[in-house]
Short mmCIF file of N, CA and C in Angstrom, two decimals:
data_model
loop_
_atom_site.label_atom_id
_atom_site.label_comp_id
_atom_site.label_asym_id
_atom_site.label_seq_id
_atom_site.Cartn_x
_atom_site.Cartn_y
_atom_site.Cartn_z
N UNK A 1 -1.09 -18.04 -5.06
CA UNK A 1 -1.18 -18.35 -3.64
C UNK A 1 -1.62 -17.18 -2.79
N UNK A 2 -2.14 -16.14 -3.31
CA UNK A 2 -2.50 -14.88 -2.46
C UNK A 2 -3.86 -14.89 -2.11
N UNK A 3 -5.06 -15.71 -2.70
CA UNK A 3 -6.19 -16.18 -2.84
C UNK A 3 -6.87 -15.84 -1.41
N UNK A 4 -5.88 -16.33 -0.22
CA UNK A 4 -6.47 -17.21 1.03
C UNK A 4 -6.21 -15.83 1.68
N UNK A 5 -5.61 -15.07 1.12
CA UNK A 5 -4.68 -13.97 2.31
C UNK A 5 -5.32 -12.66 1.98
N UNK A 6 -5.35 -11.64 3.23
CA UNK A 6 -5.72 -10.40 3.45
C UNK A 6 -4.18 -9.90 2.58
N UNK A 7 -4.11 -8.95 1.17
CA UNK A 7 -3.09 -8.63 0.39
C UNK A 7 -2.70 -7.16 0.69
N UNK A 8 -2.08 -6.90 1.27
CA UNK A 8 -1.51 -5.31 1.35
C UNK A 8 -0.40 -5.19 0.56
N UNK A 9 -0.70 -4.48 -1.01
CA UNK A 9 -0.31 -4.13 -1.92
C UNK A 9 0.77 -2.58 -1.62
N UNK A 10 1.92 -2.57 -2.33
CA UNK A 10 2.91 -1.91 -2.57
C UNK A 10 3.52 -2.13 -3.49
N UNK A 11 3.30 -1.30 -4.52
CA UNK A 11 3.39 -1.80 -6.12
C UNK A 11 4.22 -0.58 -6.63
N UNK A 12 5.28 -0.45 -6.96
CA UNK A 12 5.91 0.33 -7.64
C UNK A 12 7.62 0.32 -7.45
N UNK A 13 8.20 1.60 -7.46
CA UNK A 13 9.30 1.89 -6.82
C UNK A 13 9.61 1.50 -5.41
N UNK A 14 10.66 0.88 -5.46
CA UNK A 14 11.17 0.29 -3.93
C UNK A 14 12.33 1.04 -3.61
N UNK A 15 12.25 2.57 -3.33
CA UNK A 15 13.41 3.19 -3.16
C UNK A 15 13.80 4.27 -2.16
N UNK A 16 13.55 5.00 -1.32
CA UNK A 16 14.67 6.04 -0.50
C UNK A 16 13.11 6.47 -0.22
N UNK A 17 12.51 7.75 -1.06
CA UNK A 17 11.37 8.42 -0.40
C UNK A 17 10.53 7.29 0.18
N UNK A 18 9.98 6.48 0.10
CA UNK A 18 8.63 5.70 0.52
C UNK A 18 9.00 5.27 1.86
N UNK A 19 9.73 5.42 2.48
CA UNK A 19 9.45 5.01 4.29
C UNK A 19 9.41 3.55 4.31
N UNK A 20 9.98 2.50 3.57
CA UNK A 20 9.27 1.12 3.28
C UNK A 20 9.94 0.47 4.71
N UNK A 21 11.20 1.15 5.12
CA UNK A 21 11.48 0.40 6.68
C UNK A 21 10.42 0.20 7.81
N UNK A 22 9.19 1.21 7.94
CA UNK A 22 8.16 1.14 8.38
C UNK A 22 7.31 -0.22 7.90
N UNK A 23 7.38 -0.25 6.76
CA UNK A 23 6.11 -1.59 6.76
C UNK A 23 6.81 -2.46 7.08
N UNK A 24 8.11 -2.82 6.38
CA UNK A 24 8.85 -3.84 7.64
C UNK A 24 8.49 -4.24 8.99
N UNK A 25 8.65 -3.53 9.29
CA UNK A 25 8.50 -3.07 10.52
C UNK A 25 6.74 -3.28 11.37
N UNK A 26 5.52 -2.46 10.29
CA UNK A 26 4.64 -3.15 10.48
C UNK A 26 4.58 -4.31 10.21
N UNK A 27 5.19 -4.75 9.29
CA UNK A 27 4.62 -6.41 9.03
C UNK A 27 4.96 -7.28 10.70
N UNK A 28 6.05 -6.58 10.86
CA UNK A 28 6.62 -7.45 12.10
C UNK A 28 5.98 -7.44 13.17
N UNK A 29 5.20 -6.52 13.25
CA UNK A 29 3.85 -6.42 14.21
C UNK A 29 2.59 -6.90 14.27
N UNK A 30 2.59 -7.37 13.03
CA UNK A 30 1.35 -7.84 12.00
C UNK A 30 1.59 -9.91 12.13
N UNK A 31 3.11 -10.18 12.09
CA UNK A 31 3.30 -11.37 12.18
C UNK A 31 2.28 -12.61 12.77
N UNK A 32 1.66 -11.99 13.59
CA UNK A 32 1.00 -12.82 14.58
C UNK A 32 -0.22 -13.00 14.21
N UNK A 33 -0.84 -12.37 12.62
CA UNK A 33 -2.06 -12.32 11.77
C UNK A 33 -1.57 -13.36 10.57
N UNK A 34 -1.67 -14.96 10.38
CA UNK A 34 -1.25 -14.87 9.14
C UNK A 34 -2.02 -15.11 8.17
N UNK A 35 -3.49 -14.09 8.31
CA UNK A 35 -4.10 -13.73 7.13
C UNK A 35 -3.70 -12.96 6.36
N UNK A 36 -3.03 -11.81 6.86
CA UNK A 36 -2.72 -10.44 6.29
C UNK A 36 -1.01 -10.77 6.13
N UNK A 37 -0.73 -10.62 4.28
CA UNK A 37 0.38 -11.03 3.61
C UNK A 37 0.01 -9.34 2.95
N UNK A 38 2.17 -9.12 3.75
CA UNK A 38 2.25 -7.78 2.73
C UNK A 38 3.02 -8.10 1.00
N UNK A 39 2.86 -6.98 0.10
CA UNK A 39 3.15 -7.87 -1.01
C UNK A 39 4.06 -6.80 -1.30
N UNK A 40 5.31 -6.57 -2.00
CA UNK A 40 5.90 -5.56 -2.58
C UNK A 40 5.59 -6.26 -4.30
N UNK A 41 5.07 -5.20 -5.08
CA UNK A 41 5.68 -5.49 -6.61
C UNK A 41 6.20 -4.23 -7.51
N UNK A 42 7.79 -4.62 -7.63
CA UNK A 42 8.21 -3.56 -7.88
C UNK A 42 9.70 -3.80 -8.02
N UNK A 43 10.70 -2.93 -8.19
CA UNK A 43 12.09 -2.97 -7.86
C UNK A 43 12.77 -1.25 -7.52
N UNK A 44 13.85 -1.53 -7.03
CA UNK A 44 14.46 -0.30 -6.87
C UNK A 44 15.45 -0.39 -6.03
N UNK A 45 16.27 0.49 -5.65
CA UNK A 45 17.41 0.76 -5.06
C UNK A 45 17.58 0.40 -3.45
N UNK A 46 16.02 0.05 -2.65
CA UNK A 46 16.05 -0.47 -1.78
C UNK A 46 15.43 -1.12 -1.01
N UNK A 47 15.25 -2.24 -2.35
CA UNK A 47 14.34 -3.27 -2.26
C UNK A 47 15.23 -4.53 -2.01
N UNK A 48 16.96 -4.60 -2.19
CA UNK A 48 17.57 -5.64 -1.51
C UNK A 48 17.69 -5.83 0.32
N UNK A 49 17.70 -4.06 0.55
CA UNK A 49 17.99 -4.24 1.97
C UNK A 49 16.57 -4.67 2.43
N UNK A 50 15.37 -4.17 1.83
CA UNK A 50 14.17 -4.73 2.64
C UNK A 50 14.04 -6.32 2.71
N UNK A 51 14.82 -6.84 1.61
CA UNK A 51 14.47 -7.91 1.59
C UNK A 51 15.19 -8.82 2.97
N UNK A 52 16.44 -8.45 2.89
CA UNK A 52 17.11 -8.63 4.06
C UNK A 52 16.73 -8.69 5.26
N UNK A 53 16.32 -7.75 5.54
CA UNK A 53 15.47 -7.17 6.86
C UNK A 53 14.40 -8.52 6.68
N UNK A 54 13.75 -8.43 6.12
CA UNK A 54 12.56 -9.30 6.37
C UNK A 54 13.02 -11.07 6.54
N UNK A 55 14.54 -11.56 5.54
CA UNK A 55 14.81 -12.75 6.07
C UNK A 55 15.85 -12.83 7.40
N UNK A 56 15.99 -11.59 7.75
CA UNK A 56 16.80 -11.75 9.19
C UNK A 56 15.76 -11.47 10.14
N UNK A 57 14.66 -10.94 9.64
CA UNK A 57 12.99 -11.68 10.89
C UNK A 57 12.59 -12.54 10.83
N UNK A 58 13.11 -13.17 9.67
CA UNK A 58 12.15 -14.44 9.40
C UNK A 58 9.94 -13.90 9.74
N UNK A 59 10.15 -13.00 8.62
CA UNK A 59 8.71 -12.27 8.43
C UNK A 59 8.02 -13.38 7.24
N UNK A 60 7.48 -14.62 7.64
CA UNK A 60 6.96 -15.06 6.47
C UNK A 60 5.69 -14.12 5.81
N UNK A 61 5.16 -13.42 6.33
CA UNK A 61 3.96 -12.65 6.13
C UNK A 61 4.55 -11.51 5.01
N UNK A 62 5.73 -11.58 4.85
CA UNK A 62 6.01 -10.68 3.48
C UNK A 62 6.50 -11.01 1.71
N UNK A 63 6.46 -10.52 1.21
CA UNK A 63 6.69 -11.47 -0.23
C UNK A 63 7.00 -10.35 -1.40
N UNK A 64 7.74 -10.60 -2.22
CA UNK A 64 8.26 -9.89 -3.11
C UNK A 64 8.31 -10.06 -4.39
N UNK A 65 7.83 -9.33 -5.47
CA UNK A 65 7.49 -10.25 -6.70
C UNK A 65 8.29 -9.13 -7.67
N UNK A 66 8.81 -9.42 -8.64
CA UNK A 66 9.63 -8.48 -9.81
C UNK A 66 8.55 -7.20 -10.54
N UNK A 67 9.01 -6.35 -10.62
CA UNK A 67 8.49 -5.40 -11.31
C UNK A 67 7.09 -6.06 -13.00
N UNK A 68 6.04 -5.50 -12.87
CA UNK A 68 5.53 -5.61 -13.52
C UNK A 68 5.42 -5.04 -15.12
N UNK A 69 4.94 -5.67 -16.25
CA UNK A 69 5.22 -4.70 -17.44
C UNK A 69 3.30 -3.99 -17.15
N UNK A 70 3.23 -2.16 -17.69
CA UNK A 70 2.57 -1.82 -17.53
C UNK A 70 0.84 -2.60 -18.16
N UNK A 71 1.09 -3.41 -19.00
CA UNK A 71 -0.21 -4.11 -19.49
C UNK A 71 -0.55 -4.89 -18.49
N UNK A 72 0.00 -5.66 -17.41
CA UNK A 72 -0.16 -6.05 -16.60
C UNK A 72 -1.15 -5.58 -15.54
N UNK A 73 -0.72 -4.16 -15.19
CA UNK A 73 -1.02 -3.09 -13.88
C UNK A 73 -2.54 -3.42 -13.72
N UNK A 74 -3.48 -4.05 -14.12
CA UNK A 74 -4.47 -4.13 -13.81
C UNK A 74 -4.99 -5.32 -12.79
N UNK A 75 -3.63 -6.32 -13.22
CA UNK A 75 -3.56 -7.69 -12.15
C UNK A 75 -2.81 -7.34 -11.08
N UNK A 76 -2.25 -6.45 -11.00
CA UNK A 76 -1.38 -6.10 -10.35
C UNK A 76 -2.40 -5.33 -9.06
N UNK A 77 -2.54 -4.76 -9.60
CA UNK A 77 -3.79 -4.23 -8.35
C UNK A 77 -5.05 -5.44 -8.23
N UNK A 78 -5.46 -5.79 -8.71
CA UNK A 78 -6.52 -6.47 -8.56
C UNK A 78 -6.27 -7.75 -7.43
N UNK A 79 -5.01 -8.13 -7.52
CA UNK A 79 -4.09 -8.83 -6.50
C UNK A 79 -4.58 -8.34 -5.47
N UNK A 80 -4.53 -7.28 -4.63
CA UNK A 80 -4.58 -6.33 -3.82
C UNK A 80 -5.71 -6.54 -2.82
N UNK A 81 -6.27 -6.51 -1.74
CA UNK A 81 -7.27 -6.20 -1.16
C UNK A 81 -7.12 -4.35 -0.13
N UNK A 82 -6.02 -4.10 0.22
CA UNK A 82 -5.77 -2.77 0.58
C UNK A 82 -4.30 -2.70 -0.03
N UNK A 83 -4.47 -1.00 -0.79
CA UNK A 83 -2.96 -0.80 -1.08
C UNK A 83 -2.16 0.23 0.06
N UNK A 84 -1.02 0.21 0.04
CA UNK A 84 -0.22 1.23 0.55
C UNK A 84 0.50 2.44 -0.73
N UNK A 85 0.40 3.66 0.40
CA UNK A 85 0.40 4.81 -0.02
C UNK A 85 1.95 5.15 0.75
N UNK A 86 3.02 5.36 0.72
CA UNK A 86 3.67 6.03 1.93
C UNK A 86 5.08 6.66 1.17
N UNK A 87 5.33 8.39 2.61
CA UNK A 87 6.55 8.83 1.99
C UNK A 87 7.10 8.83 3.16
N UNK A 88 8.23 9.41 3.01
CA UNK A 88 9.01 9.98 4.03
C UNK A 88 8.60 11.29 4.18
N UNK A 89 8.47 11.98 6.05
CA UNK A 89 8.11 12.90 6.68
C UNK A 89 9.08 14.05 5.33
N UNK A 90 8.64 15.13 5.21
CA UNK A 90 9.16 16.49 4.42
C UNK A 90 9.13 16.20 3.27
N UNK A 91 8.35 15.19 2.82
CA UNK A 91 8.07 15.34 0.94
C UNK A 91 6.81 16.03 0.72
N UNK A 92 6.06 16.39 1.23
CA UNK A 92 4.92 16.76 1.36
C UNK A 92 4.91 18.05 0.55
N UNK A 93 4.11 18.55 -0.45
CA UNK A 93 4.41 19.12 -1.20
C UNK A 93 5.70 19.44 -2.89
N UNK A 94 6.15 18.40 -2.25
CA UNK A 94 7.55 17.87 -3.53
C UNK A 94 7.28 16.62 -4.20
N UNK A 95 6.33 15.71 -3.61
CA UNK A 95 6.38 14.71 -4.29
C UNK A 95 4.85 13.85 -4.10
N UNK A 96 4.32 13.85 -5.49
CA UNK A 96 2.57 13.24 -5.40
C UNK A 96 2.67 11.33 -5.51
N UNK A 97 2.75 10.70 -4.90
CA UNK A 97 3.14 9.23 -5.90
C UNK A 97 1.97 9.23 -6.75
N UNK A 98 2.71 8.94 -8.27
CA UNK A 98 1.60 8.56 -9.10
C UNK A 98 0.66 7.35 -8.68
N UNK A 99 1.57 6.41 -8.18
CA UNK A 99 0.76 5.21 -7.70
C UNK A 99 -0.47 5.57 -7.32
N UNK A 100 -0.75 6.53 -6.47
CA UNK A 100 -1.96 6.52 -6.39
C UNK A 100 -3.29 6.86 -7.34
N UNK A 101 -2.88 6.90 -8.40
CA UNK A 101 -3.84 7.33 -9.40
C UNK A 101 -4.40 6.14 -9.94
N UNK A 102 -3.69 4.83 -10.04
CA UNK A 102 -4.06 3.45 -10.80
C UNK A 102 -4.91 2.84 -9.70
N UNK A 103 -4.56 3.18 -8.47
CA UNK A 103 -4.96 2.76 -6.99
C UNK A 103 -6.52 2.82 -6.79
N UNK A 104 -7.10 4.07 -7.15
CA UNK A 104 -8.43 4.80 -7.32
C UNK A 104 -8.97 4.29 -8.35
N UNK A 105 -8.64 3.97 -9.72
CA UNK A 105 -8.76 3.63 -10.21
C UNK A 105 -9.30 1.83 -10.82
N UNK A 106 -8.69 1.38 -10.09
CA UNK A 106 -8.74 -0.13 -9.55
C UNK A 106 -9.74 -0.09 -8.13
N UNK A 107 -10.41 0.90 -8.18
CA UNK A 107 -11.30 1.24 -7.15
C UNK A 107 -10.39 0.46 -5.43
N UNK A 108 -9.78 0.44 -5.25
CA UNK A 108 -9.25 -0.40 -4.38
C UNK A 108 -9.17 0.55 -2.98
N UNK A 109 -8.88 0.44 -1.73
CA UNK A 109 -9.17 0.99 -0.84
C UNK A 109 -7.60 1.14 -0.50
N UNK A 110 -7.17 2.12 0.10
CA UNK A 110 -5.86 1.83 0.78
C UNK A 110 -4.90 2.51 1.83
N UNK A 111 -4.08 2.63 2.50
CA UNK A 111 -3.70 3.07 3.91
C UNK A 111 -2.12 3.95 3.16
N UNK A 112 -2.60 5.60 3.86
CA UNK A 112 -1.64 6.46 2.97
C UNK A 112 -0.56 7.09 4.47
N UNK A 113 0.27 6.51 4.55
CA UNK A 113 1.64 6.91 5.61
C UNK A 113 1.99 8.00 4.83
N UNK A 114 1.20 9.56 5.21
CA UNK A 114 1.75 10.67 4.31
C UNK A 114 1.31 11.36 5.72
N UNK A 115 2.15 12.96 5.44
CA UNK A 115 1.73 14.05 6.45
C UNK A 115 0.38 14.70 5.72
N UNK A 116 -0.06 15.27 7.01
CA UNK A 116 -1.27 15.54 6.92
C UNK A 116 -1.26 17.03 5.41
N UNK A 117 -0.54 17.64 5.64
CA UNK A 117 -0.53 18.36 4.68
C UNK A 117 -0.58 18.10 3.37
N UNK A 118 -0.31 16.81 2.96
CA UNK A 118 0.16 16.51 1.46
C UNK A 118 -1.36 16.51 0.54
N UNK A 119 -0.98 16.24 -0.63
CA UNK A 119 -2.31 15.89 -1.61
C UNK A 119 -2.75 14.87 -1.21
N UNK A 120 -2.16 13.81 -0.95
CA UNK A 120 -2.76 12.57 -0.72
C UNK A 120 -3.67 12.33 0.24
N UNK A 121 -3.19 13.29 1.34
CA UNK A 121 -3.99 13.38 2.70
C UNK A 121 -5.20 13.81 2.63
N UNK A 122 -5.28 15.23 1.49
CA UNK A 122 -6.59 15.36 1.26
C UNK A 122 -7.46 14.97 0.20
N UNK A 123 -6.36 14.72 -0.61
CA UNK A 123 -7.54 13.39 -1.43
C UNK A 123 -8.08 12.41 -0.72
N UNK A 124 -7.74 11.69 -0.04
CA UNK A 124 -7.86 10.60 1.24
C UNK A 124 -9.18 11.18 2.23
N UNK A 125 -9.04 12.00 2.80
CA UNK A 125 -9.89 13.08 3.19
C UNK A 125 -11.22 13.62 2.97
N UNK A 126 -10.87 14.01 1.74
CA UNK A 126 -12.46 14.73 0.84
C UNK A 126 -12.90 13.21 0.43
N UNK A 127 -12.42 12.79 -0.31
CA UNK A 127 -13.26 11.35 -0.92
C UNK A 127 -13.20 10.05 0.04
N UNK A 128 -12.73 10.13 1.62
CA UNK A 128 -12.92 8.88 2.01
C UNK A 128 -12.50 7.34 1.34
N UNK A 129 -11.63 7.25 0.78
CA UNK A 129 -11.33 6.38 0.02
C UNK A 129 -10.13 5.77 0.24
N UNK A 130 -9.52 6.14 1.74
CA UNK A 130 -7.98 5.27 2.60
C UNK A 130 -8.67 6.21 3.46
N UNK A 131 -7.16 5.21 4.35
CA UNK A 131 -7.17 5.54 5.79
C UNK A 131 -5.85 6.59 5.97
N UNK A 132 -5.54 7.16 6.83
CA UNK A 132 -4.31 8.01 7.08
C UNK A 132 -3.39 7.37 7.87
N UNK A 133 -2.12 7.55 8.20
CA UNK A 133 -1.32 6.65 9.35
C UNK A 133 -0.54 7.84 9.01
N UNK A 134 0.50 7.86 10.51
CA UNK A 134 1.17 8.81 10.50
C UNK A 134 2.64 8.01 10.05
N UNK A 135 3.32 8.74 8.84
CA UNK A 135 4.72 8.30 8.37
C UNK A 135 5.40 8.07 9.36
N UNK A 136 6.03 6.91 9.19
CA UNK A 136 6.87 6.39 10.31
C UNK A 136 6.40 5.50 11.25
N UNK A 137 5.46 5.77 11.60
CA UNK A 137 5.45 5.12 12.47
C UNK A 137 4.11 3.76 12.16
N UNK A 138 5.13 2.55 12.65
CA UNK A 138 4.67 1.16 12.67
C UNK A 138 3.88 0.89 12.52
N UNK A 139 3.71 0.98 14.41
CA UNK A 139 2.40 0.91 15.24
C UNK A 139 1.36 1.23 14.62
N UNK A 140 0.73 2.15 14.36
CA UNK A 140 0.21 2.88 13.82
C UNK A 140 -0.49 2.17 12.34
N UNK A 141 0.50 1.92 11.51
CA UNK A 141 0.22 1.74 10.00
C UNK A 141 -0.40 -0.02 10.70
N UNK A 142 0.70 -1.00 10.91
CA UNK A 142 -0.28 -1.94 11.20
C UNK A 142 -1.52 -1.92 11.99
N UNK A 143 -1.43 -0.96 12.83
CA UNK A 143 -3.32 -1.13 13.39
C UNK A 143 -4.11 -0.90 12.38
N UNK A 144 -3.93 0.43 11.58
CA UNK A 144 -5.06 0.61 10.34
C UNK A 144 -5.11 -0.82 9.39
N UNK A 145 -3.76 -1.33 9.11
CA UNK A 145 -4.04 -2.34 8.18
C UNK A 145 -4.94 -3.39 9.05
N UNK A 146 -4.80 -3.76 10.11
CA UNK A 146 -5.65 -4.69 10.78
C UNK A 146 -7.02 -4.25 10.79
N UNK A 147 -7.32 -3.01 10.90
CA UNK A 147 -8.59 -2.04 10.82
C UNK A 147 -8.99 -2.86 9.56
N UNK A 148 -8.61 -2.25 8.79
CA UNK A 148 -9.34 -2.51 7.25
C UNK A 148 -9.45 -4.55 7.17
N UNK A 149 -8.66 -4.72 7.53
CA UNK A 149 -8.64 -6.51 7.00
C UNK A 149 -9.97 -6.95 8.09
N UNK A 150 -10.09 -5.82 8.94
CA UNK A 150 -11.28 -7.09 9.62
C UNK A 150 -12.91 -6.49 9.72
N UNK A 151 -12.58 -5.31 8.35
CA UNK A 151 -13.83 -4.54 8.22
C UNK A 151 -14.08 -4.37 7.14
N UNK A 152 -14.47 -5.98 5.88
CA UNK A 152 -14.81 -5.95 4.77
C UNK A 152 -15.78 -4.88 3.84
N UNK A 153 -16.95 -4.24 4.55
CA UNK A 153 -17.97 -3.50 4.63
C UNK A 153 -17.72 -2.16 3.91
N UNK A 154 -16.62 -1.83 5.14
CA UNK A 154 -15.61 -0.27 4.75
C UNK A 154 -14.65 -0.28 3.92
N UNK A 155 -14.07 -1.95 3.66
CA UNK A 155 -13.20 -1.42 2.52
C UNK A 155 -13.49 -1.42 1.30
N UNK A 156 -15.04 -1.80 0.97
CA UNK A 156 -16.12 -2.06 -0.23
C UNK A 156 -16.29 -1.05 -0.42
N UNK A 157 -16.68 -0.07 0.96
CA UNK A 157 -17.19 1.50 0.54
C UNK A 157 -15.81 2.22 0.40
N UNK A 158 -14.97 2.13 0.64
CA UNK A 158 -14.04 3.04 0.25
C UNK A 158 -13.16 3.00 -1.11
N UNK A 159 -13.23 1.39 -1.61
CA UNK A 159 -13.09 1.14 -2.83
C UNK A 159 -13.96 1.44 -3.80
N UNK A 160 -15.39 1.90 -4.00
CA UNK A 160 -16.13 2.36 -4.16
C UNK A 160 -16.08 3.58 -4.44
N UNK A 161 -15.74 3.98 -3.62
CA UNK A 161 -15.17 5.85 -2.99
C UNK A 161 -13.99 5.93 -4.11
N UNK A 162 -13.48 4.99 -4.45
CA UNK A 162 -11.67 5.52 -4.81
C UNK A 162 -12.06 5.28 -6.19
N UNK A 163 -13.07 4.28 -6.69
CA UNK A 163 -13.33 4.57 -7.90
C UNK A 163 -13.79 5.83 -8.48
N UNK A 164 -15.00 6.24 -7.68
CA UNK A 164 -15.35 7.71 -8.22
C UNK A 164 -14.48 8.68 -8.62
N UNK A 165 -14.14 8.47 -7.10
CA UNK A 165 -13.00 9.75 -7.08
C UNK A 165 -11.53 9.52 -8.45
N UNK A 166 -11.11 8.55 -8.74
CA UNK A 166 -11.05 8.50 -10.08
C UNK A 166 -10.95 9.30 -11.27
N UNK A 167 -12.03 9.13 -11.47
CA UNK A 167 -12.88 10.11 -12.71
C UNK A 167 -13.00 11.53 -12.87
N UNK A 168 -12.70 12.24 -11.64
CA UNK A 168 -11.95 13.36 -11.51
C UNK A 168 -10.81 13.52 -12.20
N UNK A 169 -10.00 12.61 -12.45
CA UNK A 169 -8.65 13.09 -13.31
C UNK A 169 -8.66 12.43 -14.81
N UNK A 170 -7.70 13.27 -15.11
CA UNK A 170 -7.68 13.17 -16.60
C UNK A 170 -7.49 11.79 -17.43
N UNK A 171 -6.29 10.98 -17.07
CA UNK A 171 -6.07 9.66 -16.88
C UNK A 171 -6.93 8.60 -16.48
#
């Protein structure tokens, strides 16, 4: 059923560093689009309270699917039309998400809620291949996601972009 829908992918760990109260939060801003369906696939330590949150908004625009086995990870992104990238403000330098390596890989385009300092920012950066949003904040992350869902063009070239850039790593 994801076929019809703009997919903003969040695929992994559902836990403490990733800021995920924010996409909540964007989604709830986002509500009033119901092309654009956010997707969590994944589990973790705080992936019951998100879920919560989202049926005490009554956010139909969000959806939650069980952790994937890694042979999978290729449907798993491919699901996807933009992925999310995001930490909490002061990880920056302590913590790379691997996620983003399958992300590039799956050539896929996607929106990174990291400080400007981190790797991600300048991987993001040098290769053009996401957008930036500032951690935390909402506002912000849903405008870019609306950015990208209504600018097929750019997210071709930046998926494009994220493939190359790719092949740079060892994996």
């Amino acid at each position: 059923g994801l076929d019809r829908r703009f997919v903003v992918l969040h695929a992994g760990n559902i836990g403490l560093s990733q800021n995920l109260d924010a996409v909540i939060d964007a989604a709830g801003i986002l509500k009033a689009r119901p092309d654009i369906l956010v997707l969590f696939i994944g589990d973790g330590n705080r992936k019951g309270a998100l879920q919560e949150a989202v049926r005490a908004r009554g956010l139909d625009n969000v959806r939650f699917l069980p952790f994937q086995p890694r042979d999978q990870l290729r449907w798993t992104y491919a699901a996807s039309d933009v992925c999310l990238v995001s930490l909490k403000p002061g990880l920056a330098g302590y913590i790379v998400p691997s996620k983003l390596y399958p992300i590039l890989a799956a050539g896929r385009p996607y929106v990174a809620a990291v400080e400007a300092s981190s790797e991600v920012a300048a991987l993001t950066t040098t290769h053009g291949c996401g957008v930036l949003a500032t951690p935390g904040d909402a506002a912000e992350l849903a405008w870019r996601i609306a950015e990208l869902a209504d600018d097929p063009a750019r997210r071709d070239a930046m998926g494009a972009r994220a493939r190359d850039a790719a092949l740079l790593f060892a994996r």
